[in-house]
Coordinates of C-alpha atoms and ligand atoms in Angstrom, one line a residue:
M17 CA 70.9 -73.2 54.4
S18 CA 69.2 -75.3 57.1
Q19 CA 71.1 -76.8 60.0
S20 CA 70.8 -80.3 58.6
D21 CA 72.1 -79.1 55.1
Q22 CA 75.0 -77.4 56.8
S23 CA 76.0 -80.5 58.7
R24 CA 75.6 -82.7 55.6
L25 CA 77.8 -80.3 53.7
A26 CA 80.5 -80.3 56.4
E27 CA 80.5 -84.1 56.6
F28 CA 80.6 -84.4 52.8
M29 CA 83.5 -81.9 52.5
A30 CA 85.5 -83.6 55.3
G31 CA 85.3 -86.9 53.4
L32 CA 86.3 -85.2 50.1
E33 CA 89.3 -83.5 51.7
R34 CA 90.4 -86.7 53.4
R35 CA 90.3 -88.6 50.1
N36 CA 92.1 -85.7 48.1
P37 CA 94.7 -84.4 50.5
G38 CA 96.3 -81.0 49.7
E39 CA 94.2 -80.4 46.6
T40 CA 92.9 -77.0 47.7
E41 CA 91.7 -75.8 44.3
F42 CA 89.7 -79.0 43.9
H43 CA 88.2 -78.6 47.4
Q44 CA 87.3 -75.0 46.6
A45 CA 85.5 -75.9 43.3
V46 CA 83.6 -78.8 44.9
H47 CA 82.5 -76.7 47.9
E48 CA 81.2 -74.0 45.5
V49 CA 79.0 -76.6 43.9
A50 CA 78.1 -78.8 46.9
Q51 CA 76.7 -75.9 48.9
H52 CA 73.8 -75.7 46.4
I53 CA 73.5 -79.3 45.3
I54 CA 73.2 -80.7 48.9
P55 CA 70.1 -78.7 49.7
F56 CA 68.7 -79.6 46.2
I57 CA 69.3 -83.4 46.7
Q58 CA 67.8 -83.3 50.2
R59 CA 64.5 -82.3 48.4
N60 CA 65.1 -84.7 45.6
P61 CA 66.1 -87.9 47.4
E62 CA 66.6 -90.0 44.3
Y63 CA 69.9 -88.2 43.7
E64 CA 71.0 -88.9 47.3
E65 CA 69.9 -92.6 47.1
K66 CA 72.0 -93.0 43.9
Q67 CA 75.0 -91.3 45.5
I68 CA 75.3 -88.9 42.5
L69 CA 77.3 -86.2 44.2
E70 CA 79.8 -88.8 45.6
R71 CA 80.2 -90.3 42.2
L72 CA 80.4 -86.9 40.5
T73 CA 83.3 -85.8 42.7
E74 CA 85.5 -88.8 41.7
P75 CA 86.9 -88.4 38.2
D76 CA 86.3 -91.3 35.8
R77 CA 90.1 -91.5 35.4
I78 CA 93.3 -89.4 35.6
V79 CA 96.2 -90.1 33.3
S80 CA 99.6 -88.7 34.2
F81 CA 102.6 -89.1 32.0
R82 CA 106.2 -88.1 31.4
V83 CA 106.9 -85.6 28.6
C84 CA 110.6 -85.5 27.4
W85 CA 111.8 -83.0 24.9
E86 CA 115.0 -81.3 23.9
D87 CA 115.5 -77.5 24.2
D88 CA 117.5 -75.4 21.7
E89 CA 120.7 -76.0 23.5
G90 CA 120.3 -79.8 23.2
N91 CA 119.5 -80.2 26.9
I92 CA 117.0 -83.0 27.7
R93 CA 114.0 -81.6 29.7
T94 CA 111.3 -83.6 31.5
Q95 CA 107.8 -82.3 32.3
R96 CA 104.7 -84.0 33.7
G97 CA 101.6 -84.2 31.5
Y98 CA 98.0 -85.0 32.6
R99 CA 94.6 -85.6 31.3
V100 CA 91.7 -85.7 33.8
Q101 CA 88.7 -87.4 32.2
H102 CA 86.1 -86.3 34.7
N103 CA 82.7 -87.4 33.5
N104 CA 81.3 -88.6 30.1
A105 CA 77.7 -89.2 31.1
I106 CA 76.3 -86.8 28.4
G107 CA 79.0 -86.9 25.8
P108 CA 82.7 -87.4 25.1
Y109 CA 85.1 -85.8 27.5
K110 CA 85.7 -82.2 26.4
G111 CA 87.9 -79.5 27.9
G112 CA 91.1 -77.5 27.4
I113 CA 94.8 -78.1 27.8
R114 CA 96.8 -75.8 30.0
F115 CA 100.6 -75.2 29.8
H116 CA 101.7 -73.2 32.8
H117 CA 104.5 -73.7 35.3
N118 CA 102.0 -73.9 38.2
V119 CA 99.9 -76.8 36.7
T120 CA 99.1 -79.5 39.3
Q121 CA 96.7 -82.4 39.5
S122 CA 94.6 -80.3 41.9
I123 CA 94.2 -77.4 39.4
L124 CA 93.3 -79.8 36.6
K125 CA 90.8 -81.7 38.7
F126 CA 89.1 -78.5 39.7
L127 CA 89.0 -77.4 36.0
A128 CA 87.6 -80.8 34.8
F129 CA 85.0 -80.8 37.6
E130 CA 83.8 -77.3 36.6
Q131 CA 83.9 -78.2 33.0
T132 CA 81.4 -81.1 33.5
F133 CA 78.8 -78.6 34.8
K134 CA 79.6 -75.9 32.2
N135 CA 79.4 -78.3 29.3
S136 CA 76.0 -79.5 30.5
L137 CA 74.8 -75.9 30.7
T138 CA 75.6 -75.3 27.0
G139 CA 72.9 -77.9 26.1
L140 CA 75.4 -79.6 23.8
P141 CA 76.4 -83.3 24.2
M142 CA 79.8 -82.9 25.9
G143 CA 81.2 -84.5 29.0
G144 CA 83.9 -82.8 31.1
G145 CA 87.7 -83.1 31.0
K146 CA 90.9 -81.0 31.3
G147 CA 94.6 -81.6 30.8
G148 CA 97.9 -79.9 30.7
A149 CA 101.5 -79.9 31.7
D150 CA 103.8 -78.0 34.1
F151 CA 105.6 -76.6 31.1
N152 CA 106.3 -72.9 31.0
P153 CA 106.0 -71.6 27.5
K154 CA 107.3 -68.1 28.4
G155 CA 110.6 -67.3 26.7
K156 CA 110.6 -70.6 24.7
S157 CA 111.4 -70.4 21.0
D158 CA 108.8 -71.4 18.4
R159 CA 110.8 -74.7 17.7
E160 CA 110.9 -75.5 21.4
I161 CA 107.1 -75.0 21.6
M162 CA 106.7 -77.3 18.6
R163 CA 108.9 -80.0 20.1
F164 CA 107.1 -79.9 23.4
C165 CA 103.6 -80.0 21.8
Q166 CA 104.7 -83.0 19.7
A167 CA 106.2 -84.8 22.7
F168 CA 103.1 -84.1 24.7
M169 CA 100.8 -85.5 22.0
S170 CA 103.0 -88.5 21.4
E171 CA 101.6 -89.8 24.7
L172 CA 98.2 -88.1 24.9
F173 CA 97.1 -89.5 21.6
R174 CA 96.4 -93.0 22.9
H175 CA 93.9 -91.5 25.5
I176 CA 91.8 -89.3 23.2
G177 CA 89.7 -89.5 20.0
P178 CA 86.7 -87.8 18.4
F179 CA 84.2 -90.1 20.3
T180 CA 86.3 -90.4 23.4
D181 CA 87.9 -87.1 24.5
V182 CA 88.3 -83.9 22.5
P183 CA 90.8 -81.4 24.0
A184 CA 91.1 -77.7 23.2
G185 CA 93.2 -74.7 24.3
D186 CA 93.5 -72.9 27.6
I187 CA 96.2 -70.8 29.3
G188 CA 99.4 -71.1 27.3
V189 CA 97.7 -73.1 24.6
G190 CA 96.4 -71.1 21.7
A191 CA 96.0 -71.6 17.9
R192 CA 99.8 -72.3 17.4
E193 CA 100.0 -75.0 20.1
V194 CA 96.6 -76.6 19.0
S195 CA 98.0 -76.8 15.4
Y196 CA 101.2 -78.5 16.5
M197 CA 99.3 -81.0 18.6
F198 CA 96.7 -81.7 15.9
G199 CA 99.5 -82.2 13.3
Q200 CA 101.2 -84.7 15.6
Y201 CA 97.9 -86.6 16.3
K202 CA 97.3 -86.8 12.6
R203 CA 100.8 -88.1 11.9
I204 CA 100.7 -90.8 14.6
S205 CA 97.1 -92.0 14.0
N206 CA 97.0 -91.5 10.2
E207 CA 93.5 -90.1 10.6
F208 CA 92.1 -86.6 9.9
V209 CA 89.4 -86.4 12.5
G210 CA 87.9 -83.7 14.9
V211 CA 90.0 -84.8 17.8
L212 CA 90.9 -81.2 18.9
T213 CA 89.0 -78.0 18.8
G214 CA 90.3 -74.5 18.3
K215 CA 92.0 -75.7 15.0
G216 CA 93.0 -73.3 12.2
L217 CA 90.3 -72.4 9.7
A218 CA 92.2 -74.2 6.9
F219 CA 92.0 -77.5 8.7
G220 CA 88.7 -78.0 10.4
G221 CA 88.5 -75.0 12.7
S222 CA 85.4 -73.0 13.3
E223 CA 84.6 -69.3 12.8
I224 CA 84.1 -67.5 16.1
R225 CA 85.9 -70.1 18.2
V226 CA 88.8 -67.7 18.9
E227 CA 86.4 -65.0 20.0
A228 CA 83.8 -67.2 21.7
T229 CA 84.8 -67.2 25.3
G230 CA 85.3 -63.4 25.5
Y231 CA 82.2 -62.6 23.4
G232 CA 80.1 -65.0 25.5
C233 CA 81.2 -63.5 28.7
V234 CA 80.1 -60.1 27.6
Y235 CA 76.8 -61.4 26.2
F236 CA 76.1 -62.9 29.6
M237 CA 76.8 -59.6 31.3
E238 CA 74.5 -57.9 28.7
D239 CA 71.7 -60.3 29.7
M240 CA 72.2 -59.7 33.4
L241 CA 72.1 -56.0 32.9
K242 CA 69.0 -56.3 30.7
H243 CA 67.3 -58.3 33.5
R244 CA 67.8 -55.3 35.7
G245 CA 66.7 -52.8 33.0
M246 CA 70.2 -51.6 32.2
D247 CA 72.8 -51.9 29.4
L248 CA 76.5 -51.7 28.7
E249 CA 76.5 -48.3 27.0
G250 CA 79.1 -45.9 28.6
K251 CA 79.9 -48.3 31.5
R252 CA 83.5 -48.3 32.8
C253 CA 84.8 -51.8 32.6
L254 CA 87.7 -53.4 34.3
V255 CA 89.2 -56.4 32.4
S256 CA 92.1 -58.4 33.8
G257 CA 94.4 -60.6 31.7
S258 CA 95.5 -59.8 28.1
G259 CA 95.4 -63.2 26.5
N260 CA 92.7 -64.8 24.4
V261 CA 89.7 -64.3 26.7
A262 CA 90.6 -60.8 27.8
Q263 CA 91.2 -59.6 24.3
Y264 CA 87.8 -60.7 23.0
T265 CA 86.0 -59.7 26.1
A266 CA 87.5 -56.2 25.6
E267 CA 86.6 -56.3 21.8
K268 CA 82.9 -57.1 22.5
I269 CA 82.6 -54.5 25.4
I270 CA 83.9 -51.8 23.0
A271 CA 81.5 -53.0 20.2
L272 CA 78.6 -52.7 22.7
G273 CA 79.5 -49.2 23.8
G274 CA 81.3 -49.9 27.1
K275 CA 84.6 -48.3 28.1
V276 CA 87.5 -50.7 28.8
V277 CA 90.0 -49.0 31.2
S278 CA 92.3 -51.8 32.2
L279 CA 94.2 -55.0 31.2
S280 CA 96.8 -57.0 32.9
D281 CA 99.3 -59.9 32.8
S282 CA 101.3 -61.7 35.4
G283 CA 103.6 -58.7 35.7
G284 CA 101.0 -56.1 36.5
S285 CA 98.1 -53.9 35.3
I286 CA 97.7 -50.9 33.0
Y287 CA 95.1 -48.2 33.6
D288 CA 94.0 -46.2 30.6
P289 CA 91.4 -43.6 31.7
A290 CA 90.8 -42.5 28.1
G291 CA 89.6 -46.1 27.3
I292 CA 91.1 -48.9 25.2
D293 CA 89.6 -48.4 21.8
A294 CA 89.5 -50.8 18.9
E295 CA 92.8 -49.5 17.5
K296 CA 94.6 -49.8 20.8
L297 CA 93.2 -53.3 21.2
E298 CA 94.7 -54.3 17.8
W299 CA 98.1 -53.1 19.2
V300 CA 97.6 -55.3 22.3
K301 CA 96.7 -58.4 20.1
D302 CA 99.9 -57.9 18.1
L303 CA 101.9 -57.4 21.3
K304 CA 100.6 -60.6 22.8
E305 CA 100.1 -62.9 19.8
V306 CA 102.9 -61.8 17.5
R307 CA 105.6 -60.1 19.6
R308 CA 104.8 -62.0 22.8
G309 CA 105.6 -58.9 24.9
R310 CA 104.5 -57.7 28.3
I311 CA 101.5 -55.4 29.1
S312 CA 103.8 -52.9 30.7
E313 CA 104.8 -51.9 27.1
Y314 CA 101.2 -50.7 26.6
A315 CA 101.7 -48.1 29.4
E316 CA 105.0 -46.9 27.8
H317 CA 103.5 -46.8 24.3
F318 CA 100.2 -45.1 25.2
D319 CA 101.6 -43.1 28.1
C320 CA 99.4 -44.2 30.9
E321 CA 99.7 -45.8 34.4
Y322 CA 101.3 -49.2 35.0
Y323 CA 100.8 -50.8 38.4
E324 CA 103.6 -53.4 38.8
G325 CA 102.6 -56.6 40.5
K326 CA 99.0 -55.4 40.9
R327 CA 95.7 -56.6 39.6
P328 CA 93.2 -54.0 38.3
W329 CA 90.6 -54.3 41.1
G330 CA 91.6 -51.0 42.8
I331 CA 90.6 -49.0 39.8
E332 CA 87.1 -47.5 39.8
G333 CA 84.7 -49.2 37.4
E334 CA 81.1 -50.3 37.2
L335 CA 81.6 -53.7 35.7
A336 CA 84.4 -56.3 36.2
F337 CA 85.5 -59.0 33.9
P338 CA 88.3 -61.2 35.5
C339 CA 89.8 -62.9 32.5
A340 CA 93.3 -64.1 33.7
T341 CA 93.3 -67.0 36.1
Q342 CA 91.9 -68.7 39.2
N343 CA 91.7 -66.9 42.6
E344 CA 92.6 -63.5 41.2
I345 CA 89.9 -61.6 43.2
S346 CA 90.3 -61.9 46.9
G347 CA 87.7 -60.9 49.5
E348 CA 89.5 -57.6 50.0
D349 CA 89.6 -57.0 46.3
A350 CA 85.8 -57.7 46.2
R351 CA 85.2 -55.2 49.0
T352 CA 87.2 -52.6 47.1
L353 CA 85.2 -53.2 43.9
V354 CA 81.9 -52.9 45.8
N355 CA 83.0 -49.7 47.6
N356 CA 84.0 -48.2 44.3
G357 CA 80.5 -48.7 42.9
C358 CA 80.9 -52.0 40.9
L359 CA 77.5 -53.3 39.8
G360 CA 78.4 -56.6 38.2
V361 CA 81.0 -59.3 37.6
S362 CA 81.2 -61.7 34.7
E363 CA 83.9 -64.3 35.1
G364 CA 85.8 -64.9 31.8
A365 CA 88.5 -66.9 33.6
N366 CA 87.8 -70.1 35.5
M367 CA 87.1 -69.6 39.3
P368 CA 88.8 -66.2 39.4
S369 CA 86.9 -65.1 42.5
T370 CA 87.7 -66.7 45.9
A371 CA 84.9 -68.0 48.1
D372 CA 85.3 -64.9 50.3
A373 CA 85.0 -62.6 47.2
I374 CA 81.8 -64.4 46.1
D375 CA 80.3 -63.9 49.6
V376 CA 81.1 -60.2 49.4
F377 CA 79.5 -59.9 45.9
Q378 CA 76.4 -61.7 46.9
E379 CA 75.9 -59.9 50.2
A380 CA 76.1 -56.6 48.2
R381 CA 73.5 -58.0 45.8
L382 CA 75.8 -57.5 42.8
M383 CA 75.1 -59.3 39.6
F384 CA 77.6 -62.1 39.8
A385 CA 78.1 -64.5 36.9
P386 CA 80.2 -67.5 37.8
S387 CA 82.6 -68.9 35.2
K388 CA 80.7 -72.1 34.5
A389 CA 77.9 -69.9 33.1
A390 CA 79.8 -66.8 31.9
N391 CA 82.6 -68.4 30.0
A392 CA 80.7 -71.4 28.6
G393 CA 80.7 -69.7 25.2
G394 CA 84.2 -71.0 24.4
V395 CA 83.3 -74.7 24.9
A396 CA 79.9 -74.1 23.2
V397 CA 81.5 -73.0 20.0
S398 CA 84.0 -75.9 20.4
G399 CA 81.0 -78.2 20.5
L400 CA 79.8 -76.5 17.3
E401 CA 83.2 -77.1 15.8
M402 CA 82.8 -80.8 16.6
T403 CA 79.4 -80.8 14.9
Q404 CA 80.8 -79.1 11.8
N405 CA 83.7 -81.6 11.7
S406 CA 81.2 -84.5 11.9
M407 CA 79.1 -83.1 9.1
R408 CA 82.2 -82.1 7.1
L409 CA 81.0 -78.6 6.4
S410 CA 81.5 -75.1 7.8
W411 CA 78.9 -72.6 9.0
S412 CA 79.4 -68.9 8.4
R413 CA 80.6 -66.4 11.0
D414 CA 77.2 -64.8 11.3
E415 CA 75.5 -68.2 11.8
L416 CA 77.9 -69.2 14.6
N417 CA 77.7 -65.8 16.3
Q418 CA 73.9 -66.1 16.4
R419 CA 74.2 -69.6 17.8
L420 CA 76.6 -68.4 20.4
R421 CA 74.3 -65.5 21.3
S422 CA 71.4 -67.8 21.7
I423 CA 73.3 -70.4 23.8
M424 CA 74.4 -67.7 26.2
G425 CA 70.8 -66.4 26.4
E426 CA 69.6 -69.9 27.2
I427 CA 72.2 -70.4 30.0
H428 CA 71.1 -67.1 31.5
R429 CA 67.5 -68.2 31.3
K430 CA 68.3 -71.5 33.1
C431 CA 70.2 -69.6 35.8
I432 CA 67.1 -67.6 36.5
Q433 CA 64.9 -70.7 36.5
Y434 CA 67.0 -72.4 39.2
G435 CA 68.6 -69.3 40.9
E436 CA 65.9 -66.6 41.4
T437 CA 65.4 -66.0 45.1
E438 CA 62.2 -64.8 46.9
D439 CA 63.3 -61.1 46.9
G440 CA 63.9 -61.3 43.1
Y441 CA 67.7 -61.4 43.4
V442 CA 69.2 -63.9 40.9
D443 CA 71.8 -66.2 42.5
Y444 CA 73.6 -67.2 39.3
L445 CA 76.0 -69.5 41.1
K446 CA 73.2 -71.6 42.5
G447 CA 71.2 -71.4 39.3
S448 CA 74.2 -72.6 37.2
N449 CA 75.2 -75.3 39.7
V450 CA 71.7 -76.9 39.9
A451 CA 70.9 -76.6 36.2
G452 CA 74.3 -78.1 35.2
F453 CA 73.9 -80.9 37.8
V454 CA 70.4 -82.1 36.8
K455 CA 71.2 -83.1 33.3
V456 CA 74.4 -85.0 34.2
A457 CA 72.8 -86.6 37.2
D458 CA 69.7 -87.9 35.2
A459 CA 72.0 -89.5 32.6
M460 CA 74.0 -91.2 35.4
I461 CA 70.9 -92.5 37.0
A462 CA 69.7 -93.9 33.6
Y463 CA 72.9 -95.9 33.2
G464 CA 72.5 -97.7 36.5
V465 CA 75.5 -98.4 38.8
I466 CA 78.7 -97.9 36.6
Ligands
NDP14 P1 96.0 -67.0 27.8 O1 97.2 -67.8 28.0 O2 95.7 -66.6 26.4 O3 96.0 -65.7 28.7 C1 96.1 -65.8 30.1 C2 96.3 -64.4 30.6 O4 96.2 -64.4 32.0 C3 97.6 -63.7 30.3 O5 97.5 -62.3 30.2 C4 98.5 -64.1 31.5 O6 99.6 -63.3 31.8 C5 97.4 -64.0 32.6 N1 97.8 -64.9 33.7 C6 97.9 -66.3 33.6 N2 98.3 -66.7 34.9 C7 98.3 -65.7 35.7 C8 98.6 -65.5 37.0 N3 98.9 -66.6 37.8 N4 98.6 -64.3 37.6 C9 98.3 -63.2 36.8 N5 98.0 -63.3 35.5 C10 98.0 -64.5 35.0 O7 94.8 -67.8 28.4 P2 93.2 -67.7 28.1 O8 92.9 -66.2 27.9 O9 92.8 -68.7 27.2 O10 92.6 -68.1 29.5 C11 92.4 -67.2 30.6 C12 91.4 -67.8 31.6 O11 90.1 -68.1 30.9 C13 91.8 -69.1 32.2 O12 91.2 -69.2 33.5 C14 91.1 -70.2 31.4 O13 91.0 -71.4 32.1 C15 89.8 -69.5 31.1 N6 89.1 -70.0 29.9 C16 89.6 -70.0 28.7 C17 88.9 -70.4 27.6 C18 89.4 -70.3 26.2 O14 88.6 -70.5 25.3 N7 90.6 -69.9 26.0 C19 87.6 -71.0 27.8 C20 87.1 -71.0 29.1 C21 87.8 -70.5 30.1 P3 101.1 -63.8 31.4 O15 101.1 -63.9 29.9 O16 102.0 -62.8 32.0 O17 101.2 -65.2 32.0

């Protein structure tokens, strides 16, 4: 980066941090994008003149609201709910809902900002948004989950709609929670419309949506490997997390001949040197989706190592798929991965690598796929769920899988177009940032000053 780009970036970030005090995750996500967009707009002054980056880093609006519900003992509980409607230049706001005790406005702003670029990359007409609540679903009964989802939707419903804002799932929000929220929306509005994605197949859901984020993340890795003349066959793969994204990442790796040796949750990681095969993975799905147990139980059941309180990055592997949460790979973890011979990282989770970790990966010339490219498959199939809802028909599993495969291939191609450097290394972070930016920025310019 030139001296003048560097000082422009420093000036821009100082202003952003002043306007958004204490929102460290949001600062981190914006910095990750601005480092590439600032040099790009210096060469394309129309974007500078129209103040696109400044406008893009201020959400269209943020709604914050009280969510009151009653637990099984009859105690009244109060949580804070949010919806960040970041940008709708290219389509209705679209992005998941997260229920996790650590949810803050900063985390949702970073996710909504990232979502705007990711949705643009899919090529589908979707803007960016994200929502959630500081509600901890762990240990709650099914009835408590239902009451919370209904209370949350009782307020959220007035801010969303099939042409306005279409939420989906994220951490702590799976098929069960989406169903409770959709039911409540339908009850209040008296309309059966595609206002949420990730719905059950019986009521407007799409085939492949459950699998899409994980499958897409592996398809992206497959394309990066192919670009370097390699494939997944026989590669030892480290997967973190054991929720929706981790499960289907593991499933696709296994199907393509890779060997998954780890999974994790917030308690720790398991290491299974024999490999997690399809049968063991079914056991994990049942553990997490039906019994709602801990990953430590895998180690007891299949007699392998469990590293309490640890992430899997100390285990030797050639490919890494972080699929749990933000900032789960530190600079030190990244150095350990590189020293252990890791060749590539495909981010299933949102922003799982810290800025230091990304520097380490890129200096080592690793294949590094940032989340806005690698995990875009989930929202892409959500977009296809919206299309099917509008047309009132359902495509087959094969058709949707093919569409997902081709969207991931197209994102990979765009990353190369904007991210290939002179020595042939592909900077996927730069490629995805610039490709995602251009489409949104051009739409914003077309609208004039709004
Ligand atoms: P789930 O709730 O299904 O699973 C989350 C997994 O990550 C669980 O194993 C959970 O463990 C673990 N985890 C969560 N928080 C932490 C933490 N602070 N430290 C360690 N482990 C943690 O969520 P998803 O699989 O849907 O989401 C995972 C990631 O993928 C998130 O970053 C999400 O934003 C991203 N993503 C999801 C998409 C989707 O379609 N679902 C789409 C695009 C991105 P535990 O159960 O112990 O909390």
